[in-house]
Coordinates of C-alpha atoms in Angstrom, one line a residue:
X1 CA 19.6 -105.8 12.9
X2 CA 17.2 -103.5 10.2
X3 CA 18.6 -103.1 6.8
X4 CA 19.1 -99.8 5.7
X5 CA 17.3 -98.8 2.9
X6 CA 18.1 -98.7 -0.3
X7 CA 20.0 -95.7 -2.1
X8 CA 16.9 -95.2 -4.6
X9 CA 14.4 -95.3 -2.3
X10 CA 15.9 -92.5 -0.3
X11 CA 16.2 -90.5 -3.5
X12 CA 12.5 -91.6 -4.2
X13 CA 11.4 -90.7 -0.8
X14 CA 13.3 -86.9 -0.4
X15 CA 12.0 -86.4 -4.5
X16 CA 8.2 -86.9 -3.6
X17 CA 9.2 -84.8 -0.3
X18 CA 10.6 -82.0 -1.9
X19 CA 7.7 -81.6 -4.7
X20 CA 5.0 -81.4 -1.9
X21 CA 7.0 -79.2 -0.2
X22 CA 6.6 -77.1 -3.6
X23 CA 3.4 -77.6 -4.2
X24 CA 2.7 -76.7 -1.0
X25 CA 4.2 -73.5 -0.3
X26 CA 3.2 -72.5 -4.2
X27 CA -0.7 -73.0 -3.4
X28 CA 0.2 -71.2 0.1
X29 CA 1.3 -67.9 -2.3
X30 CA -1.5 -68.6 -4.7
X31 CA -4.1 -68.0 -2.0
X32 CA -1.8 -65.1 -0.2
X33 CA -1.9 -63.5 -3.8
X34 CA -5.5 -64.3 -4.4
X35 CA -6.8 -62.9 -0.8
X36 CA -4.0 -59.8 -1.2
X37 CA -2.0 -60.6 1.4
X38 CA 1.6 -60.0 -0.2
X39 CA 0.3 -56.5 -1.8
X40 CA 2.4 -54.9 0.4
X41 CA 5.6 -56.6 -1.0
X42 CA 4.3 -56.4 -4.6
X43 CA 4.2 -53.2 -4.7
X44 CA 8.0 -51.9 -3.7
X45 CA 9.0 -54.6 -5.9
X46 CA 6.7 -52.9 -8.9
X47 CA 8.5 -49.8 -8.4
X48 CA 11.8 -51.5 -8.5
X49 CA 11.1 -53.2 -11.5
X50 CA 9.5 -50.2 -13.0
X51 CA 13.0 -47.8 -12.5
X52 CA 14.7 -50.7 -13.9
X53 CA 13.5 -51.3 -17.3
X54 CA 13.6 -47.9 -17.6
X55 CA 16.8 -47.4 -18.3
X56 CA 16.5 -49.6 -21.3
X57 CA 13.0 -47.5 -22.6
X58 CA 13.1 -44.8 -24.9
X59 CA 13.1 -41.4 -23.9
X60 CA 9.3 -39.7 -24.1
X61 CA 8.6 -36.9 -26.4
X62 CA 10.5 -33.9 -26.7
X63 CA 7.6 -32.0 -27.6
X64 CA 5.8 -32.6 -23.6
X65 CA 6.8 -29.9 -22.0
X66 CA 5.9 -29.1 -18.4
X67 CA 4.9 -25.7 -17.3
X68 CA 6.1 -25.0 -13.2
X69 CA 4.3 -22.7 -11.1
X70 CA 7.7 -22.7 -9.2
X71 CA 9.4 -20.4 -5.9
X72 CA 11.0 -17.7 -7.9
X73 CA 7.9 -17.0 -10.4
X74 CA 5.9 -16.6 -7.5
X75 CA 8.6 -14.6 -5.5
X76 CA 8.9 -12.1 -9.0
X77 CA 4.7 -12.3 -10.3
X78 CA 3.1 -12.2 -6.6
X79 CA 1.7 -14.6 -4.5
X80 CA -0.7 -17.7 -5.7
X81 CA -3.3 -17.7 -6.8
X82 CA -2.5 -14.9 -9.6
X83 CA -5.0 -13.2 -11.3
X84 CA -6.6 -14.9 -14.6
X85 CA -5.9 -12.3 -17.0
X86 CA -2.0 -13.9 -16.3
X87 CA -3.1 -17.2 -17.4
X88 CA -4.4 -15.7 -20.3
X89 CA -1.2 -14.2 -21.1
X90 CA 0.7 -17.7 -20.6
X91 CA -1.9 -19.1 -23.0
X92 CA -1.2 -16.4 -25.7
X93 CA 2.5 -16.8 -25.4
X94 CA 2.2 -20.5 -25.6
X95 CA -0.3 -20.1 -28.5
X96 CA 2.5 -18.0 -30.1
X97 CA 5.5 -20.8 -29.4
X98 CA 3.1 -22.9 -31.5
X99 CA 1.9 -25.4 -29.0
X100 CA -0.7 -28.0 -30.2
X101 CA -2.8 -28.4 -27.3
X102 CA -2.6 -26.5 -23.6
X103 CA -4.0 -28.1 -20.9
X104 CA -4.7 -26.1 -17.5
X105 CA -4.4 -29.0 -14.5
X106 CA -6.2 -26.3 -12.2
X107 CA -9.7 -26.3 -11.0
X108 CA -11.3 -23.3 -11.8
X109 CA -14.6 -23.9 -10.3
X110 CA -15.1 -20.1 -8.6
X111 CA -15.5 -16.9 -10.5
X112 CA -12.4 -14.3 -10.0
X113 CA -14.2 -10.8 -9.0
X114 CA -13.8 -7.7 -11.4
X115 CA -10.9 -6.0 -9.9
X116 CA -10.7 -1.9 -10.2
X117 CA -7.3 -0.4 -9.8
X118 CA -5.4 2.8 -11.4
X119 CA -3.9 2.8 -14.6
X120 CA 0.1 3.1 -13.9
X121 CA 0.3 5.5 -17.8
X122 CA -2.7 7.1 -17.4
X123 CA -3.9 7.3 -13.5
X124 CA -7.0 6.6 -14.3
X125 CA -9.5 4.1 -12.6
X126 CA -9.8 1.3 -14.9
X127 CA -12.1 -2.2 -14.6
X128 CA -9.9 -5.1 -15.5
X129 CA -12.4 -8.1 -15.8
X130 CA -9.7 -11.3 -15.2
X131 CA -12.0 -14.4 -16.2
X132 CA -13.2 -12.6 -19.3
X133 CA -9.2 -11.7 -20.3
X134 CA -8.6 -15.7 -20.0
X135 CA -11.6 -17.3 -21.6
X136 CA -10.6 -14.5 -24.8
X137 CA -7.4 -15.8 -24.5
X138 CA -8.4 -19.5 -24.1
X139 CA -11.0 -18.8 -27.1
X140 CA -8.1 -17.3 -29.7
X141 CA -6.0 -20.1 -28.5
X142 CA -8.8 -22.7 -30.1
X143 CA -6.5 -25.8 -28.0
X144 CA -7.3 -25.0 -24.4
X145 CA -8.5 -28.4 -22.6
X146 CA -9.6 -27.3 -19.0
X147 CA -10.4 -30.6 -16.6
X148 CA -12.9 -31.3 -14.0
X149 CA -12.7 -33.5 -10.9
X150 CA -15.2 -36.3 -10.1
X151 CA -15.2 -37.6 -6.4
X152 CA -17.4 -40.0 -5.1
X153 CA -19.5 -39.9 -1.2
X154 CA -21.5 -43.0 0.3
X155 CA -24.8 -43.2 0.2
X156 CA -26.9 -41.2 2.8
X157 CA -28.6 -42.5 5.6
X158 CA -32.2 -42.8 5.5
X159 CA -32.8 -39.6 7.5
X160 CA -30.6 -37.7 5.3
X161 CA -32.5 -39.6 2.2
X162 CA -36.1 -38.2 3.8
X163 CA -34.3 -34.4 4.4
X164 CA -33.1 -34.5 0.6
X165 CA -36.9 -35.2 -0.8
X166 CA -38.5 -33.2 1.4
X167 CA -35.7 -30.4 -0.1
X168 CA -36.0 -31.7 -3.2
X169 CA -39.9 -30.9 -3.9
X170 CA -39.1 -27.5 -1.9
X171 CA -36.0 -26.2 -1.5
X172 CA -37.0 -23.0 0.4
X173 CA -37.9 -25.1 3.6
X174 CA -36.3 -23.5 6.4
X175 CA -34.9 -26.1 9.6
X176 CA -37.9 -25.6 11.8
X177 CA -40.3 -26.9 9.2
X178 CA -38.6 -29.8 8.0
X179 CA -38.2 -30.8 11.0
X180 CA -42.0 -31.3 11.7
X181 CA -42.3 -32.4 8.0
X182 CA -39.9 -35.6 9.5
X183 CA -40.4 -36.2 12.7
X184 CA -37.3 -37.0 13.5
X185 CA -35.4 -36.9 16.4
X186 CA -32.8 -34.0 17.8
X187 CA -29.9 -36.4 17.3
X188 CA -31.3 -36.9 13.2
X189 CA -32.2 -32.8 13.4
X190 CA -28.9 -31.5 14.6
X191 CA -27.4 -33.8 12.0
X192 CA -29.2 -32.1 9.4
X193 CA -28.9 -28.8 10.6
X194 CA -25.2 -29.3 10.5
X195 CA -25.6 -30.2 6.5
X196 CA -28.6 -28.4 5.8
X197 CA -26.9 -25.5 3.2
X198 CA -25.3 -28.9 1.3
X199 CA -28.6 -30.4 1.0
X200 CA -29.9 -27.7 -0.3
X201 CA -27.5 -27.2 -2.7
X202 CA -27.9 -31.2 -3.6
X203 CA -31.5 -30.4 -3.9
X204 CA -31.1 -27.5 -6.3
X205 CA -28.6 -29.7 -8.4
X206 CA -31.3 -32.7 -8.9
X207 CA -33.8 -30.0 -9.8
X208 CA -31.5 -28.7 -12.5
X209 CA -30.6 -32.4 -13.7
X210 CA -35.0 -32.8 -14.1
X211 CA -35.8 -31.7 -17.9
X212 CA -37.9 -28.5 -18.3
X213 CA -41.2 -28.8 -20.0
X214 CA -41.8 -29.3 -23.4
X215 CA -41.5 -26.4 -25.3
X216 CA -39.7 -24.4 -22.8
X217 CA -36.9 -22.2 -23.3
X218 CA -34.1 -22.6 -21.5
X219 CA -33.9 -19.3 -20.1
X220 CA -32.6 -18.1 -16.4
X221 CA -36.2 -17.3 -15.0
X222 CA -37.6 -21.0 -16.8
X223 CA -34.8 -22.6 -14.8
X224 CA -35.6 -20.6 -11.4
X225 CA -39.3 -21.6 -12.1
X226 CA -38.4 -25.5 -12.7
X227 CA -36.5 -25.2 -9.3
X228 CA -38.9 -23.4 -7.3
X229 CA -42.4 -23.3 -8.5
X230 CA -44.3 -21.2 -7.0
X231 CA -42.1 -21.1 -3.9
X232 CA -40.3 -17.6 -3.0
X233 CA -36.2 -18.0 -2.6
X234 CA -34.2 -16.6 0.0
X235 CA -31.5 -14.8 -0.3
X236 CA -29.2 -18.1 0.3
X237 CA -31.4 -20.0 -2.2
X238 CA -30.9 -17.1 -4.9
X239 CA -27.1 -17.6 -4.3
X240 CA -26.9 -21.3 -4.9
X241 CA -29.1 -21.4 -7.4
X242 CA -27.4 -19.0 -9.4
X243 CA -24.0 -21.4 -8.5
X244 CA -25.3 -24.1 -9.7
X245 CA -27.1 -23.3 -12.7
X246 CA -23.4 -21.7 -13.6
X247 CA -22.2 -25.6 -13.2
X248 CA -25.5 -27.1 -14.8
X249 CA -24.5 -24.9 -17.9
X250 CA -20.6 -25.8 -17.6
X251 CA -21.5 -29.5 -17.4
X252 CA -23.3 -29.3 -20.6
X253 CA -21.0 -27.7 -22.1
X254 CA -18.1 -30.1 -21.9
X255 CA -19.5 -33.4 -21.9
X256 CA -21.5 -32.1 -25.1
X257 CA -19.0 -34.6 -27.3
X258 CA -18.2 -37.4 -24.4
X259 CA -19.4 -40.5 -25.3
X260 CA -22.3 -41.8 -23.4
X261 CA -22.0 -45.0 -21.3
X262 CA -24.2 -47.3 -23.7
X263 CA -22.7 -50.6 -22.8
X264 CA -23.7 -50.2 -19.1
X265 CA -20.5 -51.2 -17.7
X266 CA -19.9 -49.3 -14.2
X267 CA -17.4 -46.7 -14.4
X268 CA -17.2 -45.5 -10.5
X269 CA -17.5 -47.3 -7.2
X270 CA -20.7 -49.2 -6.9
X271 CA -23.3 -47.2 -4.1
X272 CA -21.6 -44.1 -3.9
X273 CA -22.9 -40.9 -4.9
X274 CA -20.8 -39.0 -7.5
X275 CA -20.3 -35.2 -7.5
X276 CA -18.3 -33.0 -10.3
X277 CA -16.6 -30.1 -9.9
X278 CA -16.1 -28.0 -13.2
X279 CA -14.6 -24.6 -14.3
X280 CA -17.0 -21.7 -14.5
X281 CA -19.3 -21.6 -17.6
X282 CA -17.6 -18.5 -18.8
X283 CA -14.1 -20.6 -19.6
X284 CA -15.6 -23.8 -20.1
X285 CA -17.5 -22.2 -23.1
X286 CA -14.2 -22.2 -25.0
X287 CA -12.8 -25.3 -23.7
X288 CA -11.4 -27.6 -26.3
X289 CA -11.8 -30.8 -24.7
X290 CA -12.1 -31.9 -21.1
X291 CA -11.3 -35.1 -18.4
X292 CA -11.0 -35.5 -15.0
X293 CA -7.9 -35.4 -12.8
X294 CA -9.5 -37.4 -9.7
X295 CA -6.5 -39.9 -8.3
X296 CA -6.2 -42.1 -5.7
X297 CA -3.5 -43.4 -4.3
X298 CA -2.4 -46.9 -2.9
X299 CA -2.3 -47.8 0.9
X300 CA 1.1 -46.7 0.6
X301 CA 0.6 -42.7 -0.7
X302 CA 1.8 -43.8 -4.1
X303 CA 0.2 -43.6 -7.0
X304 CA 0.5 -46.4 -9.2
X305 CA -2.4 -46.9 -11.5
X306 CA -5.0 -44.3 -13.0
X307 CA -9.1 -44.6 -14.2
X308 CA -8.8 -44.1 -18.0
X309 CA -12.7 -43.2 -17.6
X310 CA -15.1 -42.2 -15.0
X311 CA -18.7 -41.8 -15.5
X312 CA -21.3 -38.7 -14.6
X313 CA -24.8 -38.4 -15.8
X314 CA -24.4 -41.4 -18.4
X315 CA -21.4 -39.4 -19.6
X316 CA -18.2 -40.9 -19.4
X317 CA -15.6 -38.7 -19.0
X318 CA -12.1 -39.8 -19.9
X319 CA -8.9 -39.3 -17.6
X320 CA -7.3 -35.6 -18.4
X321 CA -4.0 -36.9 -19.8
X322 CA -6.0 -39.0 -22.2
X323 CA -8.1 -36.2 -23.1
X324 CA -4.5 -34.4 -24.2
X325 CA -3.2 -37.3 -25.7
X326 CA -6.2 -37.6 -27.9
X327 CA -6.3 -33.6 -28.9
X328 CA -2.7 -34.0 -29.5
X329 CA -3.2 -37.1 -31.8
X330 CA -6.6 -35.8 -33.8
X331 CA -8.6 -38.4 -32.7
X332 CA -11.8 -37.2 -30.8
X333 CA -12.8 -38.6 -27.8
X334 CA -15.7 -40.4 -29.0
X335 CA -13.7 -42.5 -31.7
X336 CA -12.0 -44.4 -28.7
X337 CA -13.1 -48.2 -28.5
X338 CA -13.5 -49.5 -24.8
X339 CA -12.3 -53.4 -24.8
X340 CA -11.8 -55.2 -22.2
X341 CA -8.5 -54.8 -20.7
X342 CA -7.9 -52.0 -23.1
X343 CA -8.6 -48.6 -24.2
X344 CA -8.1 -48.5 -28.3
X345 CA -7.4 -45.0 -29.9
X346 CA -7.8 -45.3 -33.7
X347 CA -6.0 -43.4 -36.1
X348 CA -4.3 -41.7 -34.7
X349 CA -2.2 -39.1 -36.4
X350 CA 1.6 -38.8 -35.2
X351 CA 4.1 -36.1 -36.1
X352 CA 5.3 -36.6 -39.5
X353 CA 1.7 -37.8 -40.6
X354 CA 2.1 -40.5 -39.2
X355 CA -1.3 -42.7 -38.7
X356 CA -1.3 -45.6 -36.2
X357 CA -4.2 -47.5 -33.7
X358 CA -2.7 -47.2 -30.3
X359 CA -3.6 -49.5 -27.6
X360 CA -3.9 -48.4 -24.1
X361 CA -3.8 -51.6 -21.1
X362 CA -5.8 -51.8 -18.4
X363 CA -5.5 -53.7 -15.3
X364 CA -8.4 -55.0 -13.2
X365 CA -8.8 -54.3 -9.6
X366 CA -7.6 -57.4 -7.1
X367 CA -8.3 -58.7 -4.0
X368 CA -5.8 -56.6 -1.8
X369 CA -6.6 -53.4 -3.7
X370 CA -8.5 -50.5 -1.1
X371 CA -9.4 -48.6 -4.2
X372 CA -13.0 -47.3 -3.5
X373 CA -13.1 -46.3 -7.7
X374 CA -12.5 -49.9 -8.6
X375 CA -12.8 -50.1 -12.6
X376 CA -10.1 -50.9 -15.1
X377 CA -6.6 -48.6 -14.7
X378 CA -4.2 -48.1 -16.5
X379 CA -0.5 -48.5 -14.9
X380 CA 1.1 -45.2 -14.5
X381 CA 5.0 -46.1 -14.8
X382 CA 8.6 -44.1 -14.8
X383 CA 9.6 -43.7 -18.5
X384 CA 13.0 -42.6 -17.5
X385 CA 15.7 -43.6 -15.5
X386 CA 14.6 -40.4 -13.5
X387 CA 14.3 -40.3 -9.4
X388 CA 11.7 -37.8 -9.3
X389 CA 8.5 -36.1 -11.0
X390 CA 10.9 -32.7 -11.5
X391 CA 13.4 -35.0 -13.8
X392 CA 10.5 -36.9 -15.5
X393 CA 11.3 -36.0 -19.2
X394 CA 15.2 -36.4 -18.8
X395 CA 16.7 -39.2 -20.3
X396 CA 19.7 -38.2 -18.3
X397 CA 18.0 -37.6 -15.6
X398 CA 18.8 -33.9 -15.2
X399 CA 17.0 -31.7 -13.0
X400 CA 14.3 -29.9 -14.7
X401 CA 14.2 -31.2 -18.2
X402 CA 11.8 -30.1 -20.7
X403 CA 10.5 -27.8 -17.1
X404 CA 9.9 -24.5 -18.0
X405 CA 8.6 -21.6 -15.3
X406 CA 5.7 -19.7 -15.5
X407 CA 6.8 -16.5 -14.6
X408 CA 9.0 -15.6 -17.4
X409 CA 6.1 -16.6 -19.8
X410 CA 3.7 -13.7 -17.8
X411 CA 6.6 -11.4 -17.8
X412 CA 7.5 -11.8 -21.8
X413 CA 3.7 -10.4 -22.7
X414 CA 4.2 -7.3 -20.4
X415 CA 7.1 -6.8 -22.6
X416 CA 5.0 -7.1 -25.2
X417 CA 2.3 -5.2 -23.7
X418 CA 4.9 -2.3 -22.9
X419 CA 6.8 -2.2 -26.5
X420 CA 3.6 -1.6 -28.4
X421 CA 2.5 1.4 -25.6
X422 CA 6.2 2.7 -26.7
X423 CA 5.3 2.3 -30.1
X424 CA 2.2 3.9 -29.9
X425 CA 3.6 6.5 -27.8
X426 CA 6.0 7.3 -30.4
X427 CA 3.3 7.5 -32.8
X428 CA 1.3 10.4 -30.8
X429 CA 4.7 12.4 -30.8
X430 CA 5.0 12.1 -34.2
X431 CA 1.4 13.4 -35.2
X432 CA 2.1 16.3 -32.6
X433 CA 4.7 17.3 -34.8
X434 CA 3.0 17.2 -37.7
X435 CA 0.4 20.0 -35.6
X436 CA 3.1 22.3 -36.4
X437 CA 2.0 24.3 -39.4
X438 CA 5.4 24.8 -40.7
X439 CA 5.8 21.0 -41.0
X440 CA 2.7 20.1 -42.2
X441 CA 3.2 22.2 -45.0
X442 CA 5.6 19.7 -46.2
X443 CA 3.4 16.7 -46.0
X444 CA 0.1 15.4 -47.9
X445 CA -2.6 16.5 -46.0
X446 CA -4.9 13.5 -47.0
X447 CA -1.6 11.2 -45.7
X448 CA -1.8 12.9 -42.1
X449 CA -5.6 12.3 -42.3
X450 CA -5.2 8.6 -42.8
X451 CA -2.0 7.8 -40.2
X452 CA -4.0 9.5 -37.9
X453 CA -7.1 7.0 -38.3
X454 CA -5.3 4.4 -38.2
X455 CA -3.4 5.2 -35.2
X456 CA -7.1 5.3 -33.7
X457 CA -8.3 2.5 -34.8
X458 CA -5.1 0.7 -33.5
X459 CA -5.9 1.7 -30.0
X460 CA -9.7 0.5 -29.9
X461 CA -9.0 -2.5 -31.7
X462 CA -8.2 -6.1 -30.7
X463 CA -7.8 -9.5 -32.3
X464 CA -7.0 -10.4 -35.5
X465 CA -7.8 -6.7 -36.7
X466 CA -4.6 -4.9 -34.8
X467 CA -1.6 -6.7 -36.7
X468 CA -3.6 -5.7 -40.3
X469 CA -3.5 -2.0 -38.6
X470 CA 0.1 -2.0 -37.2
X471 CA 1.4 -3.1 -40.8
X472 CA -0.7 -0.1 -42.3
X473 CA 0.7 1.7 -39.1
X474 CA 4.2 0.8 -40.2
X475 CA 3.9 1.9 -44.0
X476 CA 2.6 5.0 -43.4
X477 CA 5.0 5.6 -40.5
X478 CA 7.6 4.8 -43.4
X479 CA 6.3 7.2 -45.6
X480 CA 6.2 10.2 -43.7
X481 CA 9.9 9.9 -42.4
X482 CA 10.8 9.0 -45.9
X483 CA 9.4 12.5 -47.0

């Protein structure tokens, strides 16, 4: 008959048992983890830990305040999108409330047309010019930041690489000649027949991106010789060039102050092309800062994680909310300090005065991740216990916290707008009673002289110059009904 064994043994025996077990099934999720396999449970449990310790963070700033192109704005102001000249008038209004920086997350790549229509005081026809109204507006404001979004294509295939030299050292070819320049065949031409006003416009952009000659200046008609030589443009050539020579000028313009990428790190998926879109060169003139608002979300729609930085022509170009953060904070964008794992943003000057280094973490990208723009992000988390975007600033969570609509904003400068045509009205009446001989008598004629230029003045004058005008306005107004 076998003994059975003894009471430490089994102990022993289910011990050493239990720990392979362990060991085991803990290499089994290391190499899940490390291959990405349980991403799609790490992810709801992020969120859920996220919304969690939440409740125990602090509030964000009261001073972030979100500006909503909402259903009733649109419903009172007209249909979107609205004329520029009304974004102008946000940004004056805004300018007055005192804000420190205004940022516009709206891609104003196209020009608005000049727009002719009658004047409801005077019936006349008048020319109201919308992009010029909002870049004078977004140039008086002095804390406009204006982004730009950067999206990345795969590389071509080699008969769309031999089309985009060939277009490249002429961009007038037309489709018959270019395809006996390749030689292709009809299943390569009809391909590039189906692209050929993109290639072009590719072609004219890496003709702009080519230096001019020494000594050149950088004039419209150098810029259309650089691209064309001695090559005649169509009509559709004119037309893009005159696009993208726009967006050559706009790109200059704001990456004039981004830092360039002199560490040679990659900022963007690896073989892909990368193409910027940017607001017209008449706003981005006056642009106080700029950054890119290109996302991308996880296999699930969410987003989770941001790029802090992106890069374009050896520029980088930092994410759009770190480009406000930084305006907000007086630090300029090319004071930041790229670690790795962090983006550092030094002295930084808080309300109060206030001066502290903040330091920004970044993830790296895992096996798992499908993100195509695969360089260090930063983890974009709920700072509240709110359940949605609309209750983001709410420590309560109430519904549209720190929200504020549009419309009323448009609607408070036409108010504006309106009182000083009352005023000025009332003004005109006043000096047609003074063209009443019996009342002039009783008034300095010198006095009536002067109200009455500066009543004229008043009415061709903008800027900075009107409010020195209205308070002479005002005195003399004060003087006269005094006598």
């Amino acid at each position: 008959m076998a003994k059975a064994p003894a009471p430490s043994t089994a102990k022993s025996g289910r011990f050493t048992g239990s720990v392979a077990i362990g060991i085991t099934l803990t290499c089994i999720v290391i190499l899940l983890t490390l291959f990405g396999v349980l991403g799609f449970l790490e992810r709801p449990l992020l969120d859920l830990r996220h919304r969690w310790f939440a409740k125990f963070n602090p509030a964000p700033s009261a001073k972030i305040v979100h500006i909503d192109i909402d259903d009733n704005s649109l419903a009172r102001t007209g249909r979107w999108p609205w004329p520029r000249s009304y974004l102008g008038r946000v940004v004056d209004e805004l300018d007055r409330a005192g804000a420190k920086v205004i940022g516009f997350d709206l891609l104003l790549d196209e020009p608005q047309g000049i727009e002719y229509k009658p004047d409801d005081k005077t019936g006349n026809i008048k020319k109201i010019d919308h992009d010029e109204q909002f870049a004078r507006a977004i140039e008086r404001a002095e804390n406009v930041v204006l982004p730009v979004n950067i999206v990345y294509s795969p590389q071509d295939a080699p008969s769309v690489n031999a089309a985009m030299q060939q277009l490249i050292a002429d961009p007038t070819l037309k489709l018959d000649a270019l395809r006996q320049s390749l030689g292709g065949n009809d299943p390569q031409t009809r391909q590039i027949e189906s692209i050929l006003p993109s290639l072009k416009t590719r072609a004219i952009q890496q003709r702009l991106r080519e230096p001019l000659p020494p000594n050149s200046e950088p004039t419209e008609q150098a810029w259309l010789d650089h691209v064309f030589g001695s090559n005649v443009p169509g009509q559709v050539e004119q037309e893009l060039f005159q696009r993208e020579l726009d967006r050559r000028y706009a790109v200059d313009l704001l990456s004039a102050e981004l830092p360039r990428n002199e560490h040679g790190h990659s900022h963007g998926p690896a073989g892909r092309r990368a193409q910027i879109t940017v607001p017209i060169t008449r706003l981005s003139r006056h642009s106080r800062g700029t950054g890119f608002v290109t996302y991308e979300p996880d296999t699930d729609g969410v987003v989770r994680s941001v790029p802090l930085w992106l890069e374009y022509e050896d520029k980088l170009y930092p994410h759009f909310a770190l480009a406000l953060a930084c305006r907000y904070l007086d630090v300029p964008i090319e004071n930041l300090h790229l670690e790795k794992g962090a983006t550092v943003i030094p002295d930084a000057i808080f309300p109060g005065g206030i001066r502290r280094t903040v330091r920004l973490p970044m993830i790296e990208s895992r096996a798992g991740d499908t993100w195509r723009i695969r360089n260090d992000r930063m983890m974009v988390s709920w700072q509240t216990n709110a359940d949605s975007w609309v209750k983001l600033f709410s420590p309560k969570g109430e519904s549209h916290a720190q929200h504020f609509p549009i419309g009323p904003l448009v609607e408070i400068a036409d108010l504006e707008q309106e009182a000083k045509h009352n005023d000025l009205m009332s003004d005109v009446a006043l000096l047609g009673l003074l063209d009443n001989a019996t009342l002039t008598e009783a008034f300095d004629a010198e006095l009536v002289s002067r109200y009455d230029r500066v009543v004229t003045l008043i009415d061709q004058t903008s800027g900075d110059v009107a409010p020195m005008l209205s308070e002479a306005q005002n005195q003399l107004r004060q003087k006269f009904l005094d006598r």
